[in-house]
Tab-separated table of C-alpha atoms in Angstrom:
chain	number	residue	atom	x	y	z
D	13	ASN	CA	-4.486	-5.733	-2.386
D	14	ALA	CA	-1.793	-7.426	-0.220
D	15	GLY	CA	-2.938	-5.819	3.216
D	16	VAL	CA	-0.083	-5.803	5.548
D	17	THR	CA	3.208	-7.090	4.543
D	18	GLN	CA	6.577	-7.654	6.491
D	19	THR	CA	10.088	-8.489	5.667
D	20	PRO	CA	11.960	-10.498	6.408
D	21	LYS	CA	10.023	-13.561	7.569
D	22	PHE	CA	12.849	-15.185	9.498
D	23	GLN	CA	16.178	-13.810	10.846
D	24	VAL	CA	18.913	-15.026	13.026
D	25	LEU	CA	21.237	-12.296	14.586
D	26	LYS	CA	24.267	-12.473	16.858
D	27	THR	CA	24.194	-10.380	20.067
D	28	GLY	CA	25.156	-6.817	19.270
D	29	GLN	CA	24.107	-6.991	15.576
D	30	SER	CA	21.607	-4.530	14.289
D	31	MET	CA	18.691	-4.964	11.914
D	32	THR	CA	15.607	-3.251	10.633
D	33	LEU	CA	12.112	-4.956	10.247
D	34	GLN	CA	10.110	-3.637	7.412
D	35	CYS	CA	6.357	-3.319	7.358
D	36	ALA	CA	4.115	-1.806	4.715
D	37	GLN	CA	0.352	-1.518	4.260
D	38	ASP	CA	-1.725	-0.800	1.155
D	39	MET	CA	-5.024	-0.172	2.897
D	40	ASN	CA	-4.578	3.637	3.377
D	41	HIS	CA	-4.749	3.201	7.163
D	42	ASN	CA	-3.512	6.109	9.435
D	43	SER	CA	-2.348	4.070	12.363
D	44	MET	CA	0.278	1.415	12.422
D	45	TYR	CA	1.703	-0.776	15.310
D	46	TRP	CA	4.577	-3.004	16.252
D	47	TYR	CA	4.068	-5.943	18.578
D	48	ARG	CA	6.161	-8.746	19.909
D	49	GLN	CA	4.631	-12.163	20.892
D	50	ASP	CA	6.360	-14.433	23.356
D	51	PRO	CA	4.945	-17.714	24.735
D	52	GLY	CA	2.724	-17.141	27.671
D	53	MET	CA	2.832	-13.424	27.446
D	54	GLY	CA	0.533	-12.536	24.604
D	55	LEU	CA	1.046	-9.647	22.346
D	56	ARG	CA	2.875	-6.641	23.683
D	57	LEU	CA	2.994	-3.259	22.115
D	58	ILE	CA	6.452	-1.944	21.327
D	59	TYR	CA	5.700	1.262	19.483
D	60	TYR	CA	2.709	2.722	17.588
D	61	SER	CA	2.279	5.559	15.126
D	62	ALA	CA	-1.144	7.279	15.170
D	63	SER	CA	-0.470	8.957	11.838
D	64	GLU	CA	2.301	9.802	9.387
D	65	GLY	CA	5.026	11.818	11.142
D	66	THR	CA	4.153	10.669	14.665
D	67	THR	CA	5.357	7.691	16.930
D	68	ASP	CA	4.805	6.837	20.501
D	69	LYS	CA	6.274	4.289	22.949
D	70	GLY	CA	4.131	1.189	23.881
D	71	GLU	CA	4.621	-1.176	26.752
D	72	VAL	CA	8.077	-2.568	25.808
D	73	PRO	CA	9.970	0.044	23.880
D	74	ASN	CA	13.519	-0.512	25.334
D	75	GLY	CA	15.943	-1.561	22.765
D	76	TYR	CA	13.947	-0.564	19.733
D	77	ASN	CA	13.495	2.455	17.557
D	78	VAL	CA	10.875	3.076	14.945
D	79	SER	CA	10.427	5.258	11.789
D	80	ARG	CA	7.163	6.135	10.108
D	81	LEU	CA	8.598	6.689	6.667
D	82	ASN	CA	5.296	7.712	5.010
D	83	LYS	CA	1.634	6.595	5.312
D	84	ARG	CA	2.382	3.219	4.010
D	85	GLU	CA	5.500	2.125	5.748
D	86	PHE	CA	6.498	1.649	9.454
D	87	SER	CA	9.880	0.199	10.297
D	88	LEU	CA	11.335	-1.178	13.543
D	89	ARG	CA	14.961	-1.184	14.221
D	90	LEU	CA	17.101	-3.112	16.737
D	91	GLU	CA	20.356	-1.157	17.210
D	92	SER	CA	22.211	-3.915	19.337
D	93	ALA	CA	20.305	-7.073	19.502
D	94	ALA	CA	20.082	-9.109	22.700
D	95	PRO	CA	18.852	-12.603	23.404
D	96	SER	CA	15.912	-11.154	25.230
D	97	GLN	CA	14.646	-9.791	21.871
D	98	THR	CA	14.198	-13.313	20.564
D	99	SER	CA	10.565	-13.257	19.611
D	100	VAL	CA	7.888	-13.214	16.849
D	101	TYR	CA	7.219	-9.513	15.604
D	102	PHE	CA	4.052	-8.493	14.237
D	103	CYS	CA	3.153	-5.274	12.458
D	104	ALA	CA	-0.435	-4.129	12.354
D	105	SER	CA	-2.426	-1.385	10.855
D	106	ARG	CA	-5.739	0.082	12.168
D	107	GLU	CA	-9.064	1.231	10.498
D	108	GLY	CA	-11.685	2.599	12.846
D	109	GLY	CA	-11.214	0.214	15.911
D	110	GLU	CA	-10.049	-2.838	14.045
D	111	GLN	CA	-6.504	-3.917	13.687
D	112	TYR	CA	-5.124	-6.053	10.923
D	113	PHE	CA	-1.897	-7.989	11.265
D	114	GLY	CA	1.041	-8.750	8.946
D	115	PRO	CA	2.417	-12.374	8.708
D	116	GLY	CA	5.168	-11.694	11.201
D	117	THR	CA	8.954	-11.844	11.483
D	118	ARG	CA	10.507	-14.693	13.556
D	119	LEU	CA	13.721	-13.275	15.066
D	120	THR	CA	16.316	-15.414	16.909
D	121	VAL	CA	19.276	-13.581	18.625
D	122	THR	CA	22.144	-15.936	19.655
C	2	GLN	CA	-4.202	-8.886	38.120
C	3	LYS	CA	-3.969	-9.153	34.395
C	4	GLU	CA	-5.881	-6.524	32.479
C	5	VAL	CA	-7.320	-9.066	30.022
C	6	GLU	CA	-7.738	-12.694	31.248
C	7	GLN	CA	-8.513	-15.859	29.381
C	8	ASN	CA	-8.256	-19.545	30.264
C	9	SER	CA	-5.304	-20.841	28.406
C	10	GLY	CA	-6.968	-24.191	27.730
C	11	PRO	CA	-6.778	-26.409	25.820
C	12	LEU	CA	-10.504	-26.366	25.440
C	13	SER	CA	-11.532	-29.653	23.726
C	14	VAL	CA	-14.883	-29.997	22.028
C	15	PRO	CA	-16.281	-32.642	19.682
C	16	GLU	CA	-16.959	-31.741	15.976
C	17	GLY	CA	-20.436	-30.243	15.636
C	18	ALA	CA	-20.598	-28.974	19.280
C	19	ILE	CA	-20.663	-25.435	20.534
C	20	ALA	CA	-17.295	-24.086	21.765
C	21	SER	CA	-17.526	-21.309	24.194
C	22	LEU	CA	-14.507	-19.013	24.927
C	23	ASN	CA	-14.475	-16.392	27.656
C	24	CYS	CA	-12.572	-13.337	28.427
C	25	THR	CA	-12.620	-10.934	31.345
C	26	TYR	CA	-11.223	-7.444	31.599
C	27	SER	CA	-10.325	-5.015	34.358
C	28	ASP	CA	-10.672	-1.555	32.842
C	29	ARG	CA	-14.208	-0.356	33.240
C	30	VAL	CA	-13.898	2.265	30.566
C	31	SER	CA	-13.134	-0.224	27.855
C	32	GLN	CA	-15.190	0.578	24.802
C	33	SER	CA	-14.393	-1.939	22.105
C	34	PHE	CA	-13.730	-5.728	22.132
C	35	PHE	CA	-12.178	-8.036	19.610
C	36	TRP	CA	-11.702	-11.670	18.969
C	37	TYR	CA	-8.770	-12.864	16.835
C	38	ARG	CA	-7.994	-16.422	15.637
C	39	GLN	CA	-4.376	-17.419	15.419
C	40	TYR	CA	-3.309	-20.695	13.840
C	41	SER	CA	0.085	-22.085	15.016
C	42	GLY	CA	2.904	-20.266	13.335
C	43	LYS	CA	0.530	-17.597	11.693
C	44	SER	CA	-0.566	-14.129	12.503
C	45	PRO	CA	-3.717	-13.060	14.379
C	46	GLU	CA	-6.799	-12.860	12.116
C	47	LEU	CA	-9.779	-10.709	13.224
C	48	ILE	CA	-12.896	-12.599	13.361
C	49	MET	CA	-15.310	-10.502	15.395
C	50	SER	CA	-15.644	-7.065	16.925
C	51	ILE	CA	-18.350	-5.895	19.402
C	52	TYR	CA	-18.860	-2.432	20.789
C	53	SER	CA	-22.194	-2.584	22.733
C	54	ASN	CA	-23.828	-4.868	25.224
C	55	GLY	CA	-25.583	-7.803	23.914
C	56	ASP	CA	-24.964	-10.393	21.136
C	57	LYS	CA	-23.496	-9.940	17.666
C	58	GLU	CA	-23.640	-12.845	15.251
C	59	ASP	CA	-21.682	-13.499	12.205
C	60	GLY	CA	-22.114	-16.838	10.472
C	61	ARG	CA	-21.169	-19.670	13.003
C	62	PHE	CA	-19.577	-16.994	15.409
C	63	THR	CA	-21.498	-15.092	18.134
C	64	ALA	CA	-19.820	-12.522	20.316
C	65	GLN	CA	-21.475	-11.540	23.656
C	66	LEU	CA	-20.564	-8.558	25.674
C	67	ASN	CA	-21.612	-7.645	29.198
C	68	LYS	CA	-19.972	-4.523	30.282
C	69	ALA	CA	-21.462	-4.625	33.860
C	70	SER	CA	-19.858	-7.933	34.564
C	71	GLN	CA	-16.821	-7.003	32.412
C	72	TYR	CA	-16.717	-10.042	30.245
C	73	VAL	CA	-16.852	-10.815	26.596
C	74	SER	CA	-17.373	-14.339	25.081
C	75	LEU	CA	-17.183	-16.042	21.768
C	76	LEU	CA	-19.440	-18.829	20.814
C	77	ILE	CA	-18.479	-21.121	17.833
C	78	ARG	CA	-21.546	-23.133	16.547
C	79	ASP	CA	-21.128	-26.352	14.624
C	80	SER	CA	-17.405	-26.522	15.552
C	81	GLN	CA	-15.082	-27.933	12.833
C	82	PRO	CA	-11.568	-29.324	13.162
C	83	SER	CA	-10.482	-26.309	11.052
C	84	ASP	CA	-11.549	-24.110	14.026
C	85	SER	CA	-8.648	-25.589	16.038
C	86	ALA	CA	-6.528	-22.556	16.913
C	87	THR	CA	-5.613	-20.119	19.630
C	88	TYR	CA	-8.265	-17.442	20.146
C	89	LEU	CA	-7.148	-14.011	21.330
C	90	CYS	CA	-9.291	-11.548	23.106
C	91	ALA	CA	-8.314	-7.814	22.828
C	92	VAL	CA	-9.769	-4.751	24.501
C	93	ASN	CA	-9.498	-1.010	23.515
C	94	SER	CA	-10.363	1.824	25.890
C	95	GLY	CA	-10.775	4.360	23.117
C	96	THR	CA	-7.051	5.300	22.845
C	97	TYR	CA	-4.512	3.781	20.598
C	98	LYS	CA	-3.668	1.078	23.066
C	99	TYR	CA	-5.013	-2.421	22.729
C	100	ILE	CA	-4.562	-4.915	25.537
C	101	PHE	CA	-4.452	-8.610	24.447
C	102	GLY	CA	-5.227	-11.636	26.507
C	103	THR	CA	-2.758	-14.612	26.290
C	104	GLY	CA	-5.274	-16.648	24.319
C	105	THR	CA	-7.320	-19.898	24.738
C	106	ARG	CA	-6.212	-22.888	22.738
C	107	LEU	CA	-9.256	-24.700	21.144
C	108	LYS	CA	-9.138	-28.248	19.860
C	109	VAL	CA	-12.043	-29.644	17.915
C	110	LEU	CA	-12.000	-33.362	17.887
C	111	ALA	CA	-13.110	-35.095	14.755
């Protein structure tokens, strides 16, 4: 039982490049989330998916897109990376009220 | 005004002492409250959830909730150097949205 997994762990992009961050959970949770964490700003919600087939914007969705591929997988795509998207990205899944986080992806955009 | 406020610290306590971490929130309809521990370079790990007024104990951890005063606290008894981390407070208002504080850094001195 791996919980929430994320790939890759680290990534460096040049401005304008695109990439997809992958997230998967094996806990059969309905809800999944993408957050970014920046120093001094705490965790901010990018997008969430209440259930398979639905996605909704969070606090900071600009520059991102998401896909809830099935119940297990929720991916985050950066179409044209910008230096302001340098951050640590966490995926989480939710059971009842409690969220469980993946190990994170550290992204640097130069 | 930030929706969830925490003192950034660092809060320094000697080994074996009680560490007291506090969090205030602004949304009166908040229903559920969570404490996460985050080691440097790692993801948030859920350590306590509390849903009703009063105290909830789990091992060395006690969460306290006072909805009238809009604060939630976390006490760590018999603090150990391994408790040194950043502690995040999170609040949920019954929707899919969670608001996180920026965290309090705890240092337990051996």
